[in-house]
């Protein structure tokens, strides 16, 4: 659900980030290898979309470091060269997938979703609890057969709560996994999002507040 886009072409990086956000991901963007390493050291990303030819620290070195640290972050490597030799080299460095430029955006989104499912905390394509059903592939959610019209953020929060299988999830974890690095932890964004989500889920309430711990479904 949380993706880092490391791409030195700033316009392309922002276009990719915008598209991934529309697909329901929380996305941060960086434009150099050293910035990518800094963000990867600070935040828990599911996938990094990594350009090979990054300035200051090469994308290959970023991949090597993630592999050496046994990071659970999956690597989708981007490159202007799509030759077989380059694909093999990138995969041998530890990349989980490889995509040549130019690429079709739906394919990029599909590959990011596939890598998310292969992460160390894999997400079943369908989740269900207390009459609430979520399909992470079709991006659909319902309650007792009633289709829910959710925003991308509400969908992400609902998915995290369903993944927890009844265990409480703290506001801090929700913020870390469903929002990007620029989210202000003091804005009450999680509380506001949950209030809207509860309203759309309807009665009887299925999301409960666990005092001093977080939220559970």
PDB file of C-alpha atoms in Angstrom:
ATOM      1  CA  UNK A   1       0.000   0.000   0.000  1.00  0.00           C
ATOM      2  CA  UNK A   2       2.940   2.315   0.550  1.00  0.00           C
ATOM      3  CA  UNK A   3       5.247   2.980  -2.409  1.00  0.00           C
ATOM      4  CA  UNK A   4       8.441   4.976  -2.893  1.00  0.00           C
ATOM      5  CA  UNK A   5       9.087   6.302  -6.407  1.00  0.00           C
ATOM      6  CA  UNK A   6      12.811   6.965  -6.952  1.00  0.00           C
ATOM      7  CA  UNK A   7      13.176   8.636 -10.356  1.00  0.00           C
ATOM      8  CA  UNK A   8      15.475  11.518 -11.344  1.00  0.00           C
ATOM      9  CA  UNK A   9      13.131  12.798 -14.076  1.00  0.00           C
ATOM     10  CA  UNK A  10      10.935  14.860 -11.779  1.00  0.00           C
ATOM     11  CA  UNK A  11       7.997  15.223 -14.173  1.00  0.00           C
ATOM     12  CA  UNK A  12       7.897  11.469 -14.775  1.00  0.00           C
ATOM     13  CA  UNK A  13       8.252  10.788 -11.049  1.00  0.00           C
ATOM     14  CA  UNK A  14       5.271  12.991 -10.216  1.00  0.00           C
ATOM     15  CA  UNK A  15       3.166  11.515 -13.026  1.00  0.00           C
ATOM     16  CA  UNK A  16       3.875   8.009 -11.740  1.00  0.00           C
ATOM     17  CA  UNK A  17       3.134   9.077  -8.160  1.00  0.00           C
ATOM     18  CA  UNK A  18      -0.158  10.722  -9.139  1.00  0.00           C
ATOM     19  CA  UNK A  19      -1.300   7.622 -10.995  1.00  0.00           C
ATOM     20  CA  UNK A  20      -0.362   5.302  -8.145  1.00  0.00           C
ATOM     21  CA  UNK A  21      -2.217   7.508  -5.665  1.00  0.00           C
ATOM     22  CA  UNK A  22      -5.319   7.293  -7.850  1.00  0.00           C
ATOM     23  CA  UNK A  23      -4.916   3.506  -7.713  1.00  0.00           C
ATOM     24  CA  UNK A  24      -5.094   3.685  -3.919  1.00  0.00           C
ATOM     25  CA  UNK A  25      -1.433   3.726  -2.857  1.00  0.00           C
ATOM     26  CA  UNK A  26       0.285   6.117  -0.445  1.00  0.00           C
ATOM     27  CA  UNK A  27       3.262   7.414  -2.451  1.00  0.00           C
ATOM     28  CA  UNK A  28       6.439   9.381  -1.746  1.00  0.00           C
ATOM     29  CA  UNK A  29       8.803  10.615  -4.456  1.00  0.00           C
ATOM     30  CA  UNK A  30      12.573  11.193  -4.427  1.00  0.00           C
ATOM     31  CA  UNK A  31      14.919  12.169  -7.246  1.00  0.00           C
ATOM     32  CA  UNK A  32      18.298  10.734  -6.213  1.00  0.00           C
ATOM     33  CA  UNK A  33      19.768   7.531  -4.830  1.00  0.00           C
ATOM     34  CA  UNK A  34      20.901   9.044  -1.540  1.00  0.00           C
ATOM     35  CA  UNK A  35      17.408  10.438  -0.926  1.00  0.00           C
ATOM     36  CA  UNK A  36      15.951   7.010  -1.728  1.00  0.00           C
ATOM     37  CA  UNK A  37      18.190   5.374   0.885  1.00  0.00           C
ATOM     38  CA  UNK A  38      17.230   8.031   3.436  1.00  0.00           C
ATOM     39  CA  UNK A  39      13.497   7.487   2.905  1.00  0.00           C
ATOM     40  CA  UNK A  40      13.863   3.695   2.875  1.00  0.00           C
ATOM     41  CA  UNK A  41      15.659   3.958   6.203  1.00  0.00           C
ATOM     42  CA  UNK A  42      12.877   6.042   7.727  1.00  0.00           C
ATOM     43  CA  UNK A  43       9.688   4.442   6.405  1.00  0.00           C
ATOM     44  CA  UNK A  44       8.321   0.943   5.864  1.00  0.00           C
ATOM     45  CA  UNK A  45       7.585   0.691   2.124  1.00  0.00           C
ATOM     46  CA  UNK A  46       5.902  -2.246   0.429  1.00  0.00           C
ATOM     47  CA  UNK A  47       7.427  -1.452  -2.978  1.00  0.00           C
ATOM     48  CA  UNK A  48      10.090   0.879  -4.357  1.00  0.00           C
ATOM     49  CA  UNK A  49       9.801   1.868  -8.026  1.00  0.00           C
ATOM     50  CA  UNK A  50      13.519   2.338  -8.633  1.00  0.00           C
ATOM     51  CA  UNK A  51      15.144   3.992 -11.635  1.00  0.00           C
ATOM     52  CA  UNK A  52      18.560   2.410 -12.292  1.00  0.00           C
ATOM     53  CA  UNK A  53      20.284   5.601 -13.420  1.00  0.00           C
ATOM     54  CA  UNK A  54      19.896   7.744 -10.289  1.00  0.00           C
ATOM     55  CA  UNK A  55      22.327  10.563  -9.414  1.00  0.00           C
ATOM     56  CA  UNK A  56      24.647  10.617  -6.364  1.00  0.00           C
ATOM     57  CA  UNK A  57      23.922   6.973  -5.450  1.00  0.00           C
ATOM     58  CA  UNK A  58      23.239   4.662  -8.403  1.00  0.00           C
ATOM     59  CA  UNK A  59      19.999   2.711  -8.416  1.00  0.00           C
ATOM     60  CA  UNK A  60      21.993  -0.523  -8.530  1.00  0.00           C
ATOM     61  CA  UNK A  61      23.650   0.394  -5.241  1.00  0.00           C
ATOM     62  CA  UNK A  62      20.257   1.155  -3.680  1.00  0.00           C
ATOM     63  CA  UNK A  63      19.079  -2.320  -4.724  1.00  0.00           C
ATOM     64  CA  UNK A  64      22.258  -3.932  -3.374  1.00  0.00           C
ATOM     65  CA  UNK A  65      21.780  -2.263   0.010  1.00  0.00           C
ATOM     66  CA  UNK A  66      18.160  -3.388   0.307  1.00  0.00           C
ATOM     67  CA  UNK A  67      19.149  -6.952  -0.523  1.00  0.00           C
ATOM     68  CA  UNK A  68      22.096  -6.884   1.912  1.00  0.00           C
ATOM     69  CA  UNK A  69      19.759  -5.717   4.697  1.00  0.00           C
ATOM     70  CA  UNK A  70      17.187  -8.428   3.849  1.00  0.00           C
ATOM     71  CA  UNK A  71      14.605  -5.685   3.429  1.00  0.00           C
ATOM     72  CA  UNK A  72      11.016  -6.798   2.884  1.00  0.00           C
ATOM     73  CA  UNK A  73      10.547  -3.878   0.419  1.00  0.00           C
ATOM     74  CA  UNK A  74      10.006  -5.243  -3.083  1.00  0.00           C
ATOM     75  CA  UNK A  75      11.971  -3.645  -5.938  1.00  0.00           C
ATOM     76  CA  UNK A  76      10.456  -2.732  -9.310  1.00  0.00           C
ATOM     77  CA  UNK A  77      13.404  -1.521 -11.369  1.00  0.00           C
ATOM     78  CA  UNK A  78      12.941   0.985 -14.203  1.00  0.00           C
ATOM     79  CA  UNK A  79      15.412   1.627 -16.991  1.00  0.00           C
ATOM     80  CA  UNK A  80      15.601   3.294 -20.391  1.00  0.00           C
ATOM     81  CA  UNK A  81      17.193   0.106 -21.725  1.00  0.00           C
ATOM     82  CA  UNK A  82      14.978  -2.935 -22.118  1.00  0.00           C
ATOM     83  CA  UNK A  83      17.589  -5.318 -23.513  1.00  0.00           C
ATOM     84  CA  UNK A  84      17.645  -8.885 -22.215  1.00  0.00           C
ATOM     85  CA  UNK A  85      21.137  -8.342 -20.773  1.00  0.00           C
ATOM     86  CA  UNK A  86      19.974  -5.340 -18.741  1.00  0.00           C
ATOM     87  CA  UNK A  87      16.913  -7.203 -17.466  1.00  0.00           C
ATOM     88  CA  UNK A  88      19.048 -10.125 -16.365  1.00  0.00           C
ATOM     89  CA  UNK A  89      21.568  -7.805 -14.696  1.00  0.00           C
ATOM     90  CA  UNK A  90      18.846  -5.923 -12.836  1.00  0.00           C
ATOM     91  CA  UNK A  91      17.207  -9.119 -11.590  1.00  0.00           C
ATOM     92  CA  UNK A  92      20.586 -10.512 -10.554  1.00  0.00           C
ATOM     93  CA  UNK A  93      21.113  -7.385  -8.437  1.00  0.00           C
ATOM     94  CA  UNK A  94      18.034  -8.356  -6.440  1.00  0.00           C
ATOM     95  CA  UNK A  95      15.200  -6.580  -8.246  1.00  0.00           C
ATOM     96  CA  UNK A  96      11.879  -8.424  -7.970  1.00  0.00           C
ATOM     97  CA  UNK A  97      10.619  -7.105 -11.298  1.00  0.00           C
ATOM     98  CA  UNK A  98      11.921  -5.050 -14.196  1.00  0.00           C
ATOM     99  CA  UNK A  99      10.166  -2.583 -16.514  1.00  0.00           C
ATOM    100  CA  UNK A 100      11.672  -0.758 -19.486  1.00  0.00           C
ATOM    101  CA  UNK A 101      10.877   2.835 -20.430  1.00  0.00           C
ATOM    102  CA  UNK A 102       8.597   3.887 -21.988  1.00  0.00           C
ATOM    103  CA  UNK A 103       5.935   1.787 -20.283  1.00  0.00           C
ATOM    104  CA  UNK A 104       2.162   1.620 -20.216  1.00  0.00           C
ATOM    105  CA  UNK A 105       0.862   2.928 -16.915  1.00  0.00           C
ATOM    106  CA  UNK A 106      -1.753   0.179 -16.302  1.00  0.00           C
ATOM    107  CA  UNK A 107       1.073  -2.357 -16.524  1.00  0.00           C
ATOM    108  CA  UNK A 108       3.097  -0.460 -13.915  1.00  0.00           C
ATOM    109  CA  UNK A 109       0.129  -0.383 -11.515  1.00  0.00           C
ATOM    110  CA  UNK A 110      -0.509  -4.089 -12.074  1.00  0.00           C
ATOM    111  CA  UNK A 111       3.127  -4.956 -11.388  1.00  0.00           C
ATOM    112  CA  UNK A 112       3.193  -2.861  -8.199  1.00  0.00           C
ATOM    113  CA  UNK A 113       0.048  -4.618  -6.958  1.00  0.00           C
ATOM    114  CA  UNK A 114       1.559  -8.012  -7.770  1.00  0.00           C
ATOM    115  CA  UNK A 115       4.723  -7.169  -5.821  1.00  0.00           C
ATOM    116  CA  UNK A 116       2.632  -5.996  -2.879  1.00  0.00           C
ATOM    117  CA  UNK A 117       0.955  -9.398  -2.783  1.00  0.00           C
ATOM    118  CA  UNK A 118       4.409 -11.043  -2.700  1.00  0.00           C
ATOM    119  CA  UNK A 119       5.649  -8.975   0.250  1.00  0.00           C
ATOM    120  CA  UNK A 120       6.448 -10.520   3.635  1.00  0.00           C
ATOM    121  CA  UNK A 121       2.943  -9.582   4.792  1.00  0.00           C
ATOM    122  CA  UNK A 122       0.997 -10.838   1.762  1.00  0.00           C
ATOM    123  CA  UNK A 123      -2.521  -9.560   1.248  1.00  0.00           C
ATOM    124  CA  UNK A 124      -5.233 -12.034   0.240  1.00  0.00           C
ATOM    125  CA  UNK A 125      -7.116 -10.734  -2.802  1.00  0.00           C
ATOM    126  CA  UNK A 126     -10.370 -10.863  -0.823  1.00  0.00           C
ATOM    127  CA  UNK A 127     -10.926 -10.023   2.831  1.00  0.00           C
ATOM    128  CA  UNK A 128     -14.135 -10.464   4.818  1.00  0.00           C
ATOM    129  CA  UNK A 129     -15.193  -9.843   8.406  1.00  0.00           C
ATOM    130  CA  UNK A 130     -18.445  -8.893  10.160  1.00  0.00           C
ATOM    131  CA  UNK A 131     -20.329  -8.762   6.862  1.00  0.00           C
ATOM    132  CA  UNK A 132     -17.770  -6.396   5.318  1.00  0.00           C
ATOM    133  CA  UNK A 133     -16.158  -7.716   2.144  1.00  0.00           C
ATOM    134  CA  UNK A 134     -13.192  -6.156   0.294  1.00  0.00           C
ATOM    135  CA  UNK A 135     -11.691  -7.129  -3.045  1.00  0.00           C
ATOM    136  CA  UNK A 136      -8.179  -5.648  -3.283  1.00  0.00           C
ATOM    137  CA  UNK A 137      -7.807  -6.498  -6.991  1.00  0.00           C
ATOM    138  CA  UNK A 138     -11.081  -5.002  -8.227  1.00  0.00           C
ATOM    139  CA  UNK A 139     -10.860  -2.231  -5.615  1.00  0.00           C
ATOM    140  CA  UNK A 140     -14.415  -2.933  -4.456  1.00  0.00           C
ATOM    141  CA  UNK A 141     -15.910  -3.059  -0.971  1.00  0.00           C
ATOM    142  CA  UNK A 142     -19.360  -3.958   0.299  1.00  0.00           C
ATOM    143  CA  UNK A 143     -21.299  -4.567   3.486  1.00  0.00           C
ATOM    144  CA  UNK A 144     -23.984  -7.247   3.530  1.00  0.00           C
ATOM    145  CA  UNK A 145     -24.037  -7.041  -0.277  1.00  0.00           C
ATOM    146  CA  UNK A 146     -24.365  -3.244  -0.337  1.00  0.00           C
ATOM    147  CA  UNK A 147     -21.665  -1.615  -2.450  1.00  0.00           C
ATOM    148  CA  UNK A 148     -19.609   0.984  -0.577  1.00  0.00           C
ATOM    149  CA  UNK A 149     -18.517   4.164  -2.349  1.00  0.00           C
ATOM    150  CA  UNK A 150     -15.138   4.708  -0.670  1.00  0.00           C
ATOM    151  CA  UNK A 151     -12.346   7.170  -1.357  1.00  0.00           C
ATOM    152  CA  UNK A 152      -8.876   5.656  -1.976  1.00  0.00           C
ATOM    153  CA  UNK A 153      -7.849   6.595   1.570  1.00  0.00           C
ATOM    154  CA  UNK A 154     -10.990   5.095   3.140  1.00  0.00           C
ATOM    155  CA  UNK A 155     -10.437   1.917   1.116  1.00  0.00           C
ATOM    156  CA  UNK A 156      -6.829   1.680   2.356  1.00  0.00           C
ATOM    157  CA  UNK A 157      -7.823   2.157   5.998  1.00  0.00           C
ATOM    158  CA  UNK A 158     -10.589  -0.437   5.699  1.00  0.00           C
ATOM    159  CA  UNK A 159      -8.133  -2.885   4.123  1.00  0.00           C
ATOM    160  CA  UNK A 160      -5.616  -2.417   6.946  1.00  0.00           C
ATOM    161  CA  UNK A 161      -8.323  -3.008   9.564  1.00  0.00           C
ATOM    162  CA  UNK A 162      -9.529  -6.141   7.778  1.00  0.00           C
ATOM    163  CA  UNK A 163      -5.966  -7.447   7.440  1.00  0.00           C
ATOM    164  CA  UNK A 164      -5.609  -7.161  11.223  1.00  0.00           C
ATOM    165  CA  UNK A 165      -8.383  -9.783  11.579  1.00  0.00           C
ATOM    166  CA  UNK A 166      -9.940  -8.238  14.670  1.00  0.00           C
ATOM    167  CA  UNK A 167      -6.734  -7.059  16.344  1.00  0.00           C
ATOM    168  CA  UNK A 168      -6.565  -3.332  17.137  1.00  0.00           C
ATOM    169  CA  UNK A 169      -4.529  -1.081  14.841  1.00  0.00           C
ATOM    170  CA  UNK A 170      -3.064   2.107  16.273  1.00  0.00           C
ATOM    171  CA  UNK A 171      -3.632   5.511  14.707  1.00  0.00           C
ATOM    172  CA  UNK A 172       0.135   5.745  14.258  1.00  0.00           C
ATOM    173  CA  UNK A 173       0.220   2.550  12.190  1.00  0.00           C
ATOM    174  CA  UNK A 174      -2.718   3.670  10.073  1.00  0.00           C
ATOM    175  CA  UNK A 175      -0.961   6.976   9.420  1.00  0.00           C
ATOM    176  CA  UNK A 176       2.315   5.223   8.563  1.00  0.00           C
ATOM    177  CA  UNK A 177       0.754   2.734   6.152  1.00  0.00           C
ATOM    178  CA  UNK A 178      -2.038   4.702   4.465  1.00  0.00           C
ATOM    179  CA  UNK A 179      -0.604   8.224   4.261  1.00  0.00           C
ATOM    180  CA  UNK A 180       2.607   9.516   2.673  1.00  0.00           C
ATOM    181  CA  UNK A 181       5.603  11.020   4.464  1.00  0.00           C
ATOM    182  CA  UNK A 182       4.178  14.542   4.285  1.00  0.00           C
ATOM    183  CA  UNK A 183       1.135  13.744   6.425  1.00  0.00           C
ATOM    184  CA  UNK A 184       1.000  15.838   9.586  1.00  0.00           C
ATOM    185  CA  UNK A 185       0.476  13.482  12.554  1.00  0.00           C
ATOM    186  CA  UNK A 186      -1.283  16.286  14.466  1.00  0.00           C
ATOM    187  CA  UNK A 187      -3.992  17.070  11.894  1.00  0.00           C
ATOM    188  CA  UNK A 188      -6.464  14.410  13.046  1.00  0.00           C
ATOM    189  CA  UNK A 189      -6.481  12.956   9.507  1.00  0.00           C
ATOM    190  CA  UNK A 190      -6.929   9.395  10.789  1.00  0.00           C
ATOM    191  CA  UNK A 191      -9.820  10.355  13.058  1.00  0.00           C
ATOM    192  CA  UNK A 192     -11.574  12.281  10.263  1.00  0.00           C
ATOM    193  CA  UNK A 193     -11.093   9.426   7.775  1.00  0.00           C
ATOM    194  CA  UNK A 194     -12.444   6.871  10.244  1.00  0.00           C
ATOM    195  CA  UNK A 195     -15.463   9.037  10.981  1.00  0.00           C
ATOM    196  CA  UNK A 196     -16.325   9.152   7.261  1.00  0.00           C
ATOM    197  CA  UNK A 197     -15.667   5.441   6.859  1.00  0.00           C
ATOM    198  CA  UNK A 198     -17.941   4.580   9.787  1.00  0.00           C
ATOM    199  CA  UNK A 199     -20.681   6.705   8.247  1.00  0.00           C
ATOM    200  CA  UNK A 200     -20.427   4.874   4.924  1.00  0.00           C
ATOM    201  CA  UNK A 201     -20.370   1.451   6.603  1.00  0.00           C
ATOM    202  CA  UNK A 202     -23.623   2.321   8.391  1.00  0.00           C
ATOM    203  CA  UNK A 203     -25.320   0.712  11.382  1.00  0.00           C
ATOM    204  CA  UNK A 204     -24.776  -1.284  13.448  1.00  0.00           C
ATOM    205  CA  UNK A 205     -21.216   0.028  13.873  1.00  0.00           C
ATOM    206  CA  UNK A 206     -18.465  -2.481  13.041  1.00  0.00           C
ATOM    207  CA  UNK A 207     -15.380  -0.348  13.734  1.00  0.00           C
ATOM    208  CA  UNK A 208     -14.777   0.084  17.437  1.00  0.00           C
ATOM    209  CA  UNK A 209     -12.332   2.321  19.279  1.00  0.00           C
ATOM    210  CA  UNK A 210     -10.055   0.440  21.651  1.00  0.00           C
ATOM    211  CA  UNK A 211      -9.255   3.027  24.283  1.00  0.00           C
ATOM    212  CA  UNK A 212      -5.563   3.869  24.412  1.00  0.00           C
ATOM    213  CA  UNK A 213      -4.729   1.296  21.714  1.00  0.00           C
ATOM    214  CA  UNK A 214      -6.372   2.100  18.391  1.00  0.00           C
ATOM    215  CA  UNK A 215      -9.198   0.838  16.211  1.00  0.00           C
ATOM    216  CA  UNK A 216     -10.499  -2.634  15.411  1.00  0.00           C
ATOM    217  CA  UNK A 217     -13.035  -4.154  13.055  1.00  0.00           C
TER     218      UNK A 217
END
